[in-house]
XYZ file of C-alpha atoms in Angstrom:
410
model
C 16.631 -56.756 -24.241
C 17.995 -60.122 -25.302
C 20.644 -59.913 -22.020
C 18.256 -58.435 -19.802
C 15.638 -61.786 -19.786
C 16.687 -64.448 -21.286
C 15.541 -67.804 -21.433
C 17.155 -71.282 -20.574
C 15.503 -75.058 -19.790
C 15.362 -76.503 -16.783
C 14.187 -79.921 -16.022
C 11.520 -80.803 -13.161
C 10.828 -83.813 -11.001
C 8.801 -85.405 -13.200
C 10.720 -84.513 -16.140
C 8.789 -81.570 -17.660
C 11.227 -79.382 -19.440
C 10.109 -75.892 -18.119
C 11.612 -72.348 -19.501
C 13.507 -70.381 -16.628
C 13.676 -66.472 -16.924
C 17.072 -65.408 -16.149
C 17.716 -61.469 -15.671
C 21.212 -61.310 -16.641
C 21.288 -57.662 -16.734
C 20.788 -56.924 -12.869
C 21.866 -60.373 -11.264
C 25.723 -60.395 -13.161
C 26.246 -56.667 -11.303
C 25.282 -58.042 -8.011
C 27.766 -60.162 -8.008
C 30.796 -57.687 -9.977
C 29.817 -54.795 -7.707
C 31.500 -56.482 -4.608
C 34.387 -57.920 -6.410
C 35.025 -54.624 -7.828
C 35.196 -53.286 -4.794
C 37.339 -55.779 -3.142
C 39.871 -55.070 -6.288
C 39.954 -51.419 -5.817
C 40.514 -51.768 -2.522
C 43.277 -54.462 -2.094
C 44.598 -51.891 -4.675
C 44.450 -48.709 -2.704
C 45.952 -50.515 0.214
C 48.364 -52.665 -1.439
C 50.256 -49.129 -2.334
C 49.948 -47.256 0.884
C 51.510 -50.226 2.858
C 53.796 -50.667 0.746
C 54.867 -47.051 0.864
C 54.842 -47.273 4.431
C 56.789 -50.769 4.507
C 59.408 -48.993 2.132
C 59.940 -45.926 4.590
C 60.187 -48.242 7.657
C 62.996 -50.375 6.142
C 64.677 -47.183 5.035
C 64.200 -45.900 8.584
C 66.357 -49.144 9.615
C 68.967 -49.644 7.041
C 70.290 -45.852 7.121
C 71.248 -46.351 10.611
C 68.725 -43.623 11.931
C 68.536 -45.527 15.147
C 71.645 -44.106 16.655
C 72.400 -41.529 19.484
C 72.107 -41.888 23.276
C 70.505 -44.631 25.109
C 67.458 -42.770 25.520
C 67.421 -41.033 22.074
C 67.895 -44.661 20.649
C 65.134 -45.844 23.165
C 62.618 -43.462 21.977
C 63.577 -43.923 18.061
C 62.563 -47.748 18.719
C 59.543 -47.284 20.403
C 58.636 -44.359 17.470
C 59.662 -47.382 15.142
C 57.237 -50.176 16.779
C 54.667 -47.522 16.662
C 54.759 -46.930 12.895
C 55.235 -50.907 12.773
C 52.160 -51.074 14.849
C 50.335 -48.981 13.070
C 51.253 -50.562 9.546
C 50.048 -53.569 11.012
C 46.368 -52.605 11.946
C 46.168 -51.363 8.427
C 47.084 -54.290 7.037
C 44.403 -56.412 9.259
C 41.229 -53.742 8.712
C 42.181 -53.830 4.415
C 42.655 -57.840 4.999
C 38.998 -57.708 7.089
C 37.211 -55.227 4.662
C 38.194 -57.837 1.666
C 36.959 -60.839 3.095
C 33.777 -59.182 4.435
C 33.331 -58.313 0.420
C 34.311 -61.723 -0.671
C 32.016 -63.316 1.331
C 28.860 -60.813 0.648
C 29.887 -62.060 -2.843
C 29.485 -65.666 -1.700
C 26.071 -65.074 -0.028
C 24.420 -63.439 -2.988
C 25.666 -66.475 -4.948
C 23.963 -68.757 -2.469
C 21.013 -66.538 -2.123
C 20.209 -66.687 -6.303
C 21.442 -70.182 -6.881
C 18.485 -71.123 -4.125
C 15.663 -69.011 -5.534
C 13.244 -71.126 -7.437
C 13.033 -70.545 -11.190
C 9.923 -68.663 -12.518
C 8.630 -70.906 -15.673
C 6.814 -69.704 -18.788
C 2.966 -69.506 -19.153
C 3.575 -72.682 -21.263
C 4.763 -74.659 -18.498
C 1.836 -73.586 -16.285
C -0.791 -75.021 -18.900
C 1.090 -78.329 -18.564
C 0.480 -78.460 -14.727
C 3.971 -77.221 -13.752
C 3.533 -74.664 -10.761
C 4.498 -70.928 -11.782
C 6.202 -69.100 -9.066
C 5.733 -65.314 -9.660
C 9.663 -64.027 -9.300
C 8.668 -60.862 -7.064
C 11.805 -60.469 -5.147
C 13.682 -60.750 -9.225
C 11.182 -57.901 -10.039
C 12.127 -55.811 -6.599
C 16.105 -55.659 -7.288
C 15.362 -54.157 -10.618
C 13.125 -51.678 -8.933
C 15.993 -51.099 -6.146
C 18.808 -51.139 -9.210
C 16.599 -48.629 -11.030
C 16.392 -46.342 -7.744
C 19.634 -46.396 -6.892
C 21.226 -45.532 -10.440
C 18.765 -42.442 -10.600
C 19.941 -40.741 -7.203
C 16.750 -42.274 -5.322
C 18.247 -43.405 -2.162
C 16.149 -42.885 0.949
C 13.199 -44.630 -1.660
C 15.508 -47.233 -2.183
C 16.076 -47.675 1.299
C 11.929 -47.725 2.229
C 11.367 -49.985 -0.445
C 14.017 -52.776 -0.068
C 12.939 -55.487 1.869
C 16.038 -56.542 4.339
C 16.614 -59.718 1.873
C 16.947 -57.255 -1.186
C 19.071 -54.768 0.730
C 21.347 -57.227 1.041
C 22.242 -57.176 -3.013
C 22.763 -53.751 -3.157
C 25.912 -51.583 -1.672
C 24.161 -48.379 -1.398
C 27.701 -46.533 0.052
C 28.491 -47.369 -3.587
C 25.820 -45.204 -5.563
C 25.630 -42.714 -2.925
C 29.417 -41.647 -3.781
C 28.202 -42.063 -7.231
C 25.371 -39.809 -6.786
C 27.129 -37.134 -4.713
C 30.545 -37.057 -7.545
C 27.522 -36.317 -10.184
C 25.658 -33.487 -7.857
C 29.382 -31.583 -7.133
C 30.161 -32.087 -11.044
C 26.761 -30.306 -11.835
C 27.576 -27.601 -9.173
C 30.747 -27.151 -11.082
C 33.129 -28.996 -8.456
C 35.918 -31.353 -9.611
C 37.721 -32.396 -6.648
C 35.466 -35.292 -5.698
C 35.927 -36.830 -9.293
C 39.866 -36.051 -10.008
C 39.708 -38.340 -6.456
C 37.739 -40.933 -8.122
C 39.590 -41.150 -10.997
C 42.854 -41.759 -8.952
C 41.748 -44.271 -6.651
C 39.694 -46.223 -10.117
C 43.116 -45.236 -12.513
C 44.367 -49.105 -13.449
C 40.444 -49.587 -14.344
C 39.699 -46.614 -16.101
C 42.628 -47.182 -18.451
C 41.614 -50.779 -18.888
C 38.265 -49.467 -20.343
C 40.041 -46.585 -22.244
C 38.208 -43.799 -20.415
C 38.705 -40.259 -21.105
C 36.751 -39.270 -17.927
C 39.796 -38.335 -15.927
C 41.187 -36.119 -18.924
C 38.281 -34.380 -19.576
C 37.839 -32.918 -15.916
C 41.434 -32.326 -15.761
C 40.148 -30.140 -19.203
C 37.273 -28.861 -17.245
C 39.377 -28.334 -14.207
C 41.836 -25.919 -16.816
C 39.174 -23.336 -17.816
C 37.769 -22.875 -14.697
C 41.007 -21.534 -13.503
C 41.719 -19.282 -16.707
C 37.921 -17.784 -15.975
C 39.550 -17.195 -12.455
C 42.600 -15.389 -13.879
C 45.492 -17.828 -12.497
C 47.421 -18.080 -16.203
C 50.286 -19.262 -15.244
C 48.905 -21.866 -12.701
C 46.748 -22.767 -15.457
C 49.216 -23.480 -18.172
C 51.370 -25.163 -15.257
C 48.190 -27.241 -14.180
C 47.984 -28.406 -17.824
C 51.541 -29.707 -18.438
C 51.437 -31.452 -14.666
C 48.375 -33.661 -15.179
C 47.699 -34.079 -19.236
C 50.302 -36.283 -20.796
C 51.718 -35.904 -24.366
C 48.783 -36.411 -27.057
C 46.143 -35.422 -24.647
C 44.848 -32.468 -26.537
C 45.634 -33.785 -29.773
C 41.428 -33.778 -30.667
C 41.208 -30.701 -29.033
C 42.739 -27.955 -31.271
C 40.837 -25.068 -29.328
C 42.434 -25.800 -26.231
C 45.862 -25.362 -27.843
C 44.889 -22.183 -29.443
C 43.495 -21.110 -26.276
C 46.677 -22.144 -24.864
C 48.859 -20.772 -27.214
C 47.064 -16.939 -27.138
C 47.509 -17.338 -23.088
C 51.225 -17.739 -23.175
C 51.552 -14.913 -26.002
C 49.026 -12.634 -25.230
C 47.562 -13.392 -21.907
C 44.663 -14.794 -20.563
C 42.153 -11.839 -21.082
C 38.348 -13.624 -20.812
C 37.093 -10.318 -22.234
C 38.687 -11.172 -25.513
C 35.665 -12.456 -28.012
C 38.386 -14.793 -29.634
C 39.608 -16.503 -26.634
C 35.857 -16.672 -25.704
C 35.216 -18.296 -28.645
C 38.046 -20.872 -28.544
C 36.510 -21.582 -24.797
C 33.193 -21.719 -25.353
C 32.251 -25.394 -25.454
C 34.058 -25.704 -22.458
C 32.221 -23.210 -20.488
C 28.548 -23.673 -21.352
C 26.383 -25.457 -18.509
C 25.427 -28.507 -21.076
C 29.421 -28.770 -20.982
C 28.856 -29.690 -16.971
C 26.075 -31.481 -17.605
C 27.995 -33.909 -20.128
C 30.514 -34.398 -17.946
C 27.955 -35.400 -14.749
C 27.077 -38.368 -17.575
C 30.665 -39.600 -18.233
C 31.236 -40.139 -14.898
C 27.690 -41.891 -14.528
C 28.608 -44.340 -17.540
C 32.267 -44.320 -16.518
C 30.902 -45.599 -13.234
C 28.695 -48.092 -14.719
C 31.461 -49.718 -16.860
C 34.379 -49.737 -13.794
C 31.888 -51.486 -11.451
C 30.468 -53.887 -14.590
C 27.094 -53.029 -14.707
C 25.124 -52.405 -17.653
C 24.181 -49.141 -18.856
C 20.795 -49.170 -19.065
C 18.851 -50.528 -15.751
C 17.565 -54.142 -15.108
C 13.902 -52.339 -14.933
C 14.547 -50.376 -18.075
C 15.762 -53.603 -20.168
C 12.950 -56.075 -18.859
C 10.539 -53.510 -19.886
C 11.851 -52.819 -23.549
C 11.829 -57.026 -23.635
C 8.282 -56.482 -22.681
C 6.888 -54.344 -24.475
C 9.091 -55.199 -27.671
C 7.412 -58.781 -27.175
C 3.503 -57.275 -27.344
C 3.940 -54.268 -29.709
C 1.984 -54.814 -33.062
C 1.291 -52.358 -36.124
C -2.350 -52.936 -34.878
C -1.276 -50.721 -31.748
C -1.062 -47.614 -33.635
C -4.432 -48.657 -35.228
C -6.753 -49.969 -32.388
C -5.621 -49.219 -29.136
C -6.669 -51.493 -26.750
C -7.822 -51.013 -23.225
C -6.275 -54.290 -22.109
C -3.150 -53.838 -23.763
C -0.120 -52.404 -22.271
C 1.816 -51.041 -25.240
C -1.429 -48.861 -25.774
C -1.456 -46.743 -22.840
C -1.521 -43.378 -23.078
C 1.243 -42.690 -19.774
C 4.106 -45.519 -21.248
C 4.028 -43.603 -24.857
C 6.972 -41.717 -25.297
C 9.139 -44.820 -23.646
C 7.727 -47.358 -26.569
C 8.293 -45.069 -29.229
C 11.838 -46.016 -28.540
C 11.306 -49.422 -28.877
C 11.310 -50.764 -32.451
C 8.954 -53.159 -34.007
C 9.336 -56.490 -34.135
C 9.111 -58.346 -37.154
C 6.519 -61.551 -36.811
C 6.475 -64.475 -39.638
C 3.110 -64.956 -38.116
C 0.580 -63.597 -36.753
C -0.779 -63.399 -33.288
C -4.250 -62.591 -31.775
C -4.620 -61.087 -29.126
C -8.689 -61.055 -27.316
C -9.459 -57.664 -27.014
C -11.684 -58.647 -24.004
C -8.865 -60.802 -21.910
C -6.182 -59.433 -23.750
C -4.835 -63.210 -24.079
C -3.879 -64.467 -26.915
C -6.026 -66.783 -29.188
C -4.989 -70.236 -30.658
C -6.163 -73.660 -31.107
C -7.411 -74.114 -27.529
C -8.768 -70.729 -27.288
C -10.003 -70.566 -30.684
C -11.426 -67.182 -32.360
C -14.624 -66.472 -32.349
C -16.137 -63.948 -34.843
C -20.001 -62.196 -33.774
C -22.611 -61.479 -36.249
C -21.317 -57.825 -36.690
C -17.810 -59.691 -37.453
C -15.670 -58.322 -34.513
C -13.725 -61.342 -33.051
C -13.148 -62.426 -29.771
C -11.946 -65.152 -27.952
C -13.961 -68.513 -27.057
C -13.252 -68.521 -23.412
C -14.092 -64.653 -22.825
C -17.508 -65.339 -24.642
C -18.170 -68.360 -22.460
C -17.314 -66.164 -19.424
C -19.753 -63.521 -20.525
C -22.511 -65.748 -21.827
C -22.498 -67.360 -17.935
C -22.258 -63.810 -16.114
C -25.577 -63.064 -18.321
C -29.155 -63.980 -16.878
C -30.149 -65.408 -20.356
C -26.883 -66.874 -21.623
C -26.438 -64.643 -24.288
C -23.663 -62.496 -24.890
C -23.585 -58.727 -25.183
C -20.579 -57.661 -27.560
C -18.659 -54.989 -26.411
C -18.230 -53.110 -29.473
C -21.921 -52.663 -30.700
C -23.072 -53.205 -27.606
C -25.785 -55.689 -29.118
C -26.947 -59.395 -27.545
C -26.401 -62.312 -29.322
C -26.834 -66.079 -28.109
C -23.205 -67.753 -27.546
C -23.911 -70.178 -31.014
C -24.537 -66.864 -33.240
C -20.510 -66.740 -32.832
C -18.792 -68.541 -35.723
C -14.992 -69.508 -35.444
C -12.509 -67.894 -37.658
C -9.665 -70.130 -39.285
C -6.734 -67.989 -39.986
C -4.779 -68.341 -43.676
């Protein structure tokens, strides 16, 4: 909550001090997404022309031009083809960087020019609140994207908010976590490899596990010896050091043969073969993702709503419930139960009429029944009335507005 909106100072013409909202939690990924992006692929193309730099120079210096004139002829022109060719790649990975780099720059320019949104406090001082709308948008479009919603996304982005967003990015996201569910591990092993240098960075165990995954699907298809081959090929020493019923699994394979109809090879497999076992792995890669692209776990939307809530959520909710009070609604229960309570040195009242809260300027106002409400939503009432009295909304009784005594607060 704390990195998803917090607060800083900022200074006005006439030298207010006003507090600036900041959502760190969505506007830091709009600006890593790109860069990420640019890294992986200066990466992926740094090695594949320098493979095929490496083959051309070999090409030259083992004296493969040689032959007849025309033989020789049509070695060069094969030669400036490849050269050719090497080059373009080199210009469209040089292009697709830069147009990254500078999407990067434009958000930057975009958010440094948005105007800050000030705190309630600063309002009541005279300082103009500006309502952060296209702030609260991206969270909604961060929030959409992350849970597979792209074509809402799309509808709901104004062009401006599109703009912060690489949807090509979550849509490969969202399609690696649809073929994992349907049991598919081609389209991840493929992530992993182009994402490798990252992953290790972050000490991932993504790419091991599918290789894992990838392992029992072909002992349930029979191929045992592909299998055990599969397993010394892509899992390096100490891989399935934590997993002790793979290498019993293993080990009855190469003794005894991979027979699936055998309840203790079942057994040893089990874990591995269960649907939740798919399932878990659909949610590595999803936080896997998250981490290599340096975005936050949780959603921009989800955090600025725990702040939220976590901000207004009393003891008294569980006692009163309020009409006017968002932590009391019936629909956003089983997300605040999450949310723990915080701890107040003192005491705030809230007006269960306006649902604002009650101080020295809107002082507490207690009826002749004793429920207490706030000054200004008595005032309001007593002028809506045709007799300037005030009808209380719990007993539903009139009183005249100087019945009301103020409460002082120990």
């Amino acid at each position: 909550a704390v990195d998803a909106a917090s607060t800083g100072e900022a200074a006005t013409e006439d030298g207010h001090k006003t507090a600036v909202v900041c959502y760190t939690g969505v506007e830091s990924s709009i600006l890593r997404v790109p860069i990420e992006a640019a890294v992986s692929s200066f990466r992926a193309s740094h090695k594949d022309v320098e493979n095929q730099a490496i083959a051309i120079a070999k090409y030259v210096t083992t004296g493969k031009i040689q032959g007849s004139p025309q033989e020789c002829r049509s070695k060069v022109e094969k030669l400036i083809t490849k050269v050719q060719t090497l080059r373009s790649k080199v210009a469209e990975a040089g292009a697709k960087e830069r147009a990254l780099l500078q999407r990067c720059r434009n958000r930057y320019a975009a958010l440094s020019k948005e105007p800050p949104a000030v705190s309630e406090d600063a309002v009541g001082r005279g300082d103009e609140f500006v309502e952060p709308t296209e702030k609260i948008d991206r969270a909604v479009v961060d929030y959409l994207l992350r849970e597979g919603c792209m074509e809402t996304a799309r509808q709901y982005a104004s062009p401006a908010v599109a703009e912060m967003f690489e949807f090509e990015v979550f849509q490969e996201a969202h399609n690696i976590q649809a073929s994992l569910r349907s049991k598919e591990t081609d389209s991840a092993l493929a992530w992993c490899a182009k994402h490798r240098h990252r992953l290790k960075k972050l000490h991932s165990s993504l790419e091991v596990d599918i290789h894992l995954q990838r392992f029992v699907t072909m002992v349930e298809q029979g191929e045992v010896a592909a299998a055990v081959t599969y397993v010394r090929e892509h899992l390096g020493e100490g891989a399935l050091d934590d997993l002790p019923q793979v290498k019993r699994a293993l080990t009855m394979m190469v003794l005894f043969g991979a027979d699936l109809r055998s309840q203790q090879l079942q057994s040893e497999l089990a874990s591995f073969r269960s649907e939740d076992r798919w399932k878990k792995l659909a949610a590595e890669f999803r936080a896997a993702f998250l981490e290599a692209y340096g975005m936050p776990q949780s959603s921009g939307l989800e955090m600025l709503l725990q702040a939220g809530f976590f901000a207004l959520r009393t003891p008294a909710c569980e006692e009163a419930r309020s009409v006017n009070c968002p932590t009391c609604m019936p629909e956003w229960q089983s997300f605040i139960q999450k949310i723990p309570k915080p701890h107040r040195v003192r005491s705030i009242l809230i007006c269960p009429i306006s649902g604002k809260p009650m101080g020295s300027d809107n002082p507490p106002m207690a009826s002749p029944d004793g429920h207490v409400y706030a000054l200004h939503s008595l005032q309001k009432l007593a002028e809506t009335s045709a007799d300037g009295s005030v009808l209380c909304p719990a007993t539903q009784k009139q009183y005249p507005l100087s019945s009301f005594q103020r409460v002082y607060v120990t």
